[in-house]
Structure formats: structure tokens, C-alpha cells
PDB file of C-alpha atoms in Angstrom:
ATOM      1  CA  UNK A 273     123.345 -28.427  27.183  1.00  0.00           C
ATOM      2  CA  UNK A 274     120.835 -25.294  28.346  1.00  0.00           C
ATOM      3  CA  UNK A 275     123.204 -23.345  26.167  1.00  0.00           C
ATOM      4  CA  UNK A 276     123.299 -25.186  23.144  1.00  0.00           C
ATOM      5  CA  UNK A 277     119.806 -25.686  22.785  1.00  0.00           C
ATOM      6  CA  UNK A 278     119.615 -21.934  22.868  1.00  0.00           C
ATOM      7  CA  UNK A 279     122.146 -21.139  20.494  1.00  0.00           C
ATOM      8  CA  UNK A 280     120.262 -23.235  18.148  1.00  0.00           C
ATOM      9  CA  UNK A 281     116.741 -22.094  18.763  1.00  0.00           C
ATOM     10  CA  UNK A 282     118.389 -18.518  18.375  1.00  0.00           C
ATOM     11  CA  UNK A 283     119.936 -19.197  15.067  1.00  0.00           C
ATOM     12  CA  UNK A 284     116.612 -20.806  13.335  1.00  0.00           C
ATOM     13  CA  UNK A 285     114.322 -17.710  14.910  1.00  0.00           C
ATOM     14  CA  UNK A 286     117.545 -15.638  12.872  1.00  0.00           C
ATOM     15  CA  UNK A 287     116.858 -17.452   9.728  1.00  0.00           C
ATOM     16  CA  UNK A 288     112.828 -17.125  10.032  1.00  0.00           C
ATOM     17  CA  UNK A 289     113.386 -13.650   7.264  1.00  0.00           C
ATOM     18  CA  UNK A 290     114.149 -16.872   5.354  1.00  0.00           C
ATOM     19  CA  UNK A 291     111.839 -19.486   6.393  1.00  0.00           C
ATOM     20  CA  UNK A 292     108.757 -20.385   4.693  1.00  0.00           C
ATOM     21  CA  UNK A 293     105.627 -20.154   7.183  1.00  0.00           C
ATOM     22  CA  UNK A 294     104.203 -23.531   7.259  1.00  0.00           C
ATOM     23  CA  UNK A 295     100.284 -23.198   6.642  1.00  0.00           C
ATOM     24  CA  UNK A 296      99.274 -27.012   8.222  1.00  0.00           C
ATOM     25  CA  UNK A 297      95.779 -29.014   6.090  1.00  0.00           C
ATOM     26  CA  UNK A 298      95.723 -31.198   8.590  1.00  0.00           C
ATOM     27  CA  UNK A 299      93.782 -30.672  12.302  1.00  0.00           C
ATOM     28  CA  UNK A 300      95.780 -28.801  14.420  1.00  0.00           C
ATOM     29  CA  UNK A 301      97.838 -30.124  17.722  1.00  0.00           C
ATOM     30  CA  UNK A 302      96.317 -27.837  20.748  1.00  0.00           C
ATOM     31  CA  UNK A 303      98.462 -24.677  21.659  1.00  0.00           C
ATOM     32  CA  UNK A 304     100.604 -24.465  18.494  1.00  0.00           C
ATOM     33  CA  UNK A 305     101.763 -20.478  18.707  1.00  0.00           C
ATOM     34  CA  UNK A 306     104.151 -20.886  15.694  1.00  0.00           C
ATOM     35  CA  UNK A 307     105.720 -22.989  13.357  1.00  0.00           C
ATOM     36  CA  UNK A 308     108.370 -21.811  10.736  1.00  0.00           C
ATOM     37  CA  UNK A 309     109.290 -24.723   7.781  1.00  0.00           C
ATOM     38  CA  UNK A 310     112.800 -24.527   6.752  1.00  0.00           C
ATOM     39  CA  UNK A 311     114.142 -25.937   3.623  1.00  0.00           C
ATOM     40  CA  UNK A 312     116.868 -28.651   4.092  1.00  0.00           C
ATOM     41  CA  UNK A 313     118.945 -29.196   0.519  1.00  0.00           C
ATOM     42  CA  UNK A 314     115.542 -28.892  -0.804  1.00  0.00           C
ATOM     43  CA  UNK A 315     114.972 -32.747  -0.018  1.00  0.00           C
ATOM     44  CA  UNK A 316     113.319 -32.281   3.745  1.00  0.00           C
ATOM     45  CA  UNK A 317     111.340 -30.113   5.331  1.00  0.00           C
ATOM     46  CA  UNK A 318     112.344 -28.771   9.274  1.00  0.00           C
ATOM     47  CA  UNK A 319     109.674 -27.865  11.225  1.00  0.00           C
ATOM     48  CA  UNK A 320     110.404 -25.337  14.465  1.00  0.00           C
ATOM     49  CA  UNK A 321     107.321 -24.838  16.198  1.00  0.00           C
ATOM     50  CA  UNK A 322     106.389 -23.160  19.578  1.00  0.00           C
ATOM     51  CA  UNK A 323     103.481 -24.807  21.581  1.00  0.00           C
ATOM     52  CA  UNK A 324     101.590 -23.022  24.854  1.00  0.00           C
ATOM     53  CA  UNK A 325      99.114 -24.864  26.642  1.00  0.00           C
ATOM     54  CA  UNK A 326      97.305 -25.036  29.857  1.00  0.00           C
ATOM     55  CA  UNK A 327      95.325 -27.769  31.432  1.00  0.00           C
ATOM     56  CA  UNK A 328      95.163 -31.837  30.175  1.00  0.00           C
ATOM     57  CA  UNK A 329      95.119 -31.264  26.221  1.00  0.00           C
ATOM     58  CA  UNK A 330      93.867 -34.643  24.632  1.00  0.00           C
ATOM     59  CA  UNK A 331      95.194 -34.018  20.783  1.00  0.00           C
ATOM     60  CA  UNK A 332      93.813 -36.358  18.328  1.00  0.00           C
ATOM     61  CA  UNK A 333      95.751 -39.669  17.483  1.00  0.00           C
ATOM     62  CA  UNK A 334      98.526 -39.077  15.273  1.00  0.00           C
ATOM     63  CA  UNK A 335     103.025 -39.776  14.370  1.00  0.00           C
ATOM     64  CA  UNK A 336     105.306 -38.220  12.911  1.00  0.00           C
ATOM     65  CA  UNK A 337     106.886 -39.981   9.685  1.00  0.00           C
ATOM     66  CA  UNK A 338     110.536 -39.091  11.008  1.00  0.00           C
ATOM     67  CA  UNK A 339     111.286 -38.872  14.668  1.00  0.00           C
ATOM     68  CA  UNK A 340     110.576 -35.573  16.767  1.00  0.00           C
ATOM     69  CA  UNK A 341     112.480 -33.775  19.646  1.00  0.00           C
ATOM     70  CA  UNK A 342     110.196 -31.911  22.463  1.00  0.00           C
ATOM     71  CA  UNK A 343     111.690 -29.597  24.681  1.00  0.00           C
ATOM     72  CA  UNK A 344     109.746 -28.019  27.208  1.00  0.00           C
ATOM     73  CA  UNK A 345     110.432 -24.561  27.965  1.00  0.00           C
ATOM     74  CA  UNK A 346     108.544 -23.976  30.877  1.00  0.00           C
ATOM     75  CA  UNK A 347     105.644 -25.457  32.657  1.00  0.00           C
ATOM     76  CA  UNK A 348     105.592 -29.560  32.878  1.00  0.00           C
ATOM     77  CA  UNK A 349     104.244 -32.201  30.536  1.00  0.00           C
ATOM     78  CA  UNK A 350     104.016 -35.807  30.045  1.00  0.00           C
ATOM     79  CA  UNK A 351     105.105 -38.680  27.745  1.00  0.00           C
ATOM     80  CA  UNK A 352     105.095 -42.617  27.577  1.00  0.00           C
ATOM     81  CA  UNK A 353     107.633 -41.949  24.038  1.00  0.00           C
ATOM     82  CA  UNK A 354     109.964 -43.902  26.621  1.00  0.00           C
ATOM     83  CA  UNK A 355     107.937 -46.953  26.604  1.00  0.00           C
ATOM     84  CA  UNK A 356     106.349 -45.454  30.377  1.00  0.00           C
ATOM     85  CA  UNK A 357     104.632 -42.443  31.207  1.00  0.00           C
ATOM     86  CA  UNK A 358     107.359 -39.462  32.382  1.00  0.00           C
ATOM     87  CA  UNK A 359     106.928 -35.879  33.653  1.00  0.00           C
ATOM     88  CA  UNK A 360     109.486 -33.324  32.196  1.00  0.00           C
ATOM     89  CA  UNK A 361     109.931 -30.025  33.764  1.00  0.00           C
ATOM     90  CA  UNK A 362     111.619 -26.480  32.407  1.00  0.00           C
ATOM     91  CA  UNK A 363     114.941 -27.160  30.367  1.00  0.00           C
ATOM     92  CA  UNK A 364     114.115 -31.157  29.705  1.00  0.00           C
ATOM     93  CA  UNK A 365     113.376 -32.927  26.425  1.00  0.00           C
ATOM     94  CA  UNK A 366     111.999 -36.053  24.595  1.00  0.00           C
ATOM     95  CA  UNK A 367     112.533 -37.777  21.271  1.00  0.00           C
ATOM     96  CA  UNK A 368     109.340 -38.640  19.964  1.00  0.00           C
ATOM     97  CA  UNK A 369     110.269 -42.092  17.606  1.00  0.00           C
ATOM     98  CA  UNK A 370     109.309 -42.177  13.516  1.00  0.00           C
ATOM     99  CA  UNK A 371     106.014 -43.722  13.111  1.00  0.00           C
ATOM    100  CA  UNK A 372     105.134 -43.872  16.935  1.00  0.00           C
ATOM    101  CA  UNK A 373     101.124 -43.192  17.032  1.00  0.00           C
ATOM    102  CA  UNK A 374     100.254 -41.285  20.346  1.00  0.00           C
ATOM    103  CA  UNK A 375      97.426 -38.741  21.370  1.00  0.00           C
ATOM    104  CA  UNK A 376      93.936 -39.038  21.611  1.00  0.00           C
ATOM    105  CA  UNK A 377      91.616 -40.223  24.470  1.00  0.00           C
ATOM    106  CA  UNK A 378      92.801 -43.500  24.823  1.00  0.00           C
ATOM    107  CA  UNK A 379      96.532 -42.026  25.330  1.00  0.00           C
ATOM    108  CA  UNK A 380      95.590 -38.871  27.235  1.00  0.00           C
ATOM    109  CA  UNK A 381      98.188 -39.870  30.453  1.00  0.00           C
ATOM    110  CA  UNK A 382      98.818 -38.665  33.409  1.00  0.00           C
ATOM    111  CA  UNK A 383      96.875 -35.399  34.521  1.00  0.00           C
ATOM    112  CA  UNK A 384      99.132 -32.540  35.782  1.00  0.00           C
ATOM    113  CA  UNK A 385      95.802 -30.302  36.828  1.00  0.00           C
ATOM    114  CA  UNK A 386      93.761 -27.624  35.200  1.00  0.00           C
ATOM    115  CA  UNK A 387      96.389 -24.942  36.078  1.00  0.00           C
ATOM    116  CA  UNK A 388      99.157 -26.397  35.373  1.00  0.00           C
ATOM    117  CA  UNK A 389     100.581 -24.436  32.079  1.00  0.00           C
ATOM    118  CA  UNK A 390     103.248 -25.636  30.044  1.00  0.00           C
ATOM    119  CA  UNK A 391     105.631 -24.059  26.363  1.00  0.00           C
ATOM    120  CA  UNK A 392     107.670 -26.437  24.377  1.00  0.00           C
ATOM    121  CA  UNK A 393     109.549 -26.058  21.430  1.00  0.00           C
ATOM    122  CA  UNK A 394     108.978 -28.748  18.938  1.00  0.00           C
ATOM    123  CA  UNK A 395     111.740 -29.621  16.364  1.00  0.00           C
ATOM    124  CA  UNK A 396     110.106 -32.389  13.229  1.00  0.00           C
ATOM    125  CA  UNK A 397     111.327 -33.237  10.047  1.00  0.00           C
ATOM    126  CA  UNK A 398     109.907 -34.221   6.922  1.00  0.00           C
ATOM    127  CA  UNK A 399     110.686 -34.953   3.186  1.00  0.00           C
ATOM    128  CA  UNK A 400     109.740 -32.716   0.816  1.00  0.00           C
ATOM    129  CA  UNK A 401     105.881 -33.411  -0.264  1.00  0.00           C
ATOM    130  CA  UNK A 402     105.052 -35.570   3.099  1.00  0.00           C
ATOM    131  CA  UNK A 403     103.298 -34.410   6.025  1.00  0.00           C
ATOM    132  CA  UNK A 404     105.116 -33.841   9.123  1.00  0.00           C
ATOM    133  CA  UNK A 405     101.871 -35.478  11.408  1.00  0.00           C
ATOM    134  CA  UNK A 406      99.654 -37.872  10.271  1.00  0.00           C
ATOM    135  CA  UNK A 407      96.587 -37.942  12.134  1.00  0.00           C
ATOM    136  CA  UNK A 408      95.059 -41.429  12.204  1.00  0.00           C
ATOM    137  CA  UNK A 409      91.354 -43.057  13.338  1.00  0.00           C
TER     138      UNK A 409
END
């Protein structure tokens, strides 16, 4: 599984020469250290993007249209995308359903300490002339 999920990340960080660098209007989610947008049959939009944080980030309240995968590099985080708060570790992932609202202070979770560091690798879609996160009051 370790293996495929590299062979993939290598082969879109290959195609980045092609890749259009996604410029986000919208606030940005804490730690982002890259995304590349990738054009998909020029209907939807693939977002690869590289996260480093430290510390309890609270980002604001937002979803995703269409569903997203997290997989955590290093470090640990948390999710309740299950339905229940979870702690992930190094080589683990989540799938983040379309339309589910999460962040901000009311959905902050679990703390994992002010040193506690963590890098995932975020993988959205989105069609063409939609926004990948919607941030919401």
C-alpha cells in the first residue's frame, strides 16, 4: 500500500512541468507548502497539495464539494471524518466525504500538544470553475 501511494505521489510531482500552480481566492488552510492543479479531460480539476504544521491548527469551517483523501506523511493528526474523533500516525490516511463541513473552533478535536508536528499530502478534486473548499460561517 506504502508503495503505491508513492508511486503515485512520484508520478504527479513528475507531471508538475505540466501542472498548472493553483493560486487559491479563498482563506488559506494552515501549513499548506504546495499545491499543484492538474487538469482532468478538462472537466475536473485535481488538487495535490503538501501541508506542514505544528501545534493544534484550528482552520476555519469549511468542505470540499467532492470527497478528499489525507495521508499523513509524518507527524500525527486527528479526524472525526469517521463519524468519531481518530489519531493517524506516519503512512495512514482518511477520506474526507463530499460536502462534509469540518474545521473551525467548534470542531478543533483532540489536542496532540504544542510540539507535536505533523506533513500530509492532500489529494481533492473539483469540476472545472468550482472551488475545491468552501469556507462557510
Amino acid at each position: 500500500m506504502k508503495l503505491r501511494l508513492i508511486a503515485i505521489t512520484a508520478i504527479l510531482m513528475q507531471c508538475s512541468a505540466y501542472a498548472e500552480h493553483h493560486e487559491a481566492d479563498e482563506p488559506a488552510i494552515a501549513g499548506m507548502v504546495f499545491s499543484e492543479t492538474f487538469d482532468l479531460a478538462g472537466e475536473v480539476d485535481l488538487y495535490v497539495e503538501r501541508y506542514k504544521s505544528c501545534g493544534d491548527t484550528v482552520n476555519p469551517k469549511h468542505y470540499h464539494p467532492m470527497g478528499t483523501l489525507v495521508y499523513v506523511l509524518d507527524g500525527k493528526a486527528v479526524s472525526d471524518a469517521s463519524g468519531e474523533w481518530q489519531e493517524y500516525g506516519a503512512d495512514s490516511y482518511w477520506f474526507e466525504p463530499s460536502e462534509w463541513v469540518h474545521g473551525g473552533a467548534d470542531n478543533s478535536g483532540p489536542s496532540l500538544g504544542d510540539e507535536q508536528c505533523r506533513e500530509t499530502l492532500v489529494i481533492r478534486a473539483a469540476r472545472k470553475g468550482e472551488a475545491a473548499t468552501v469556507f462557510v460561517e
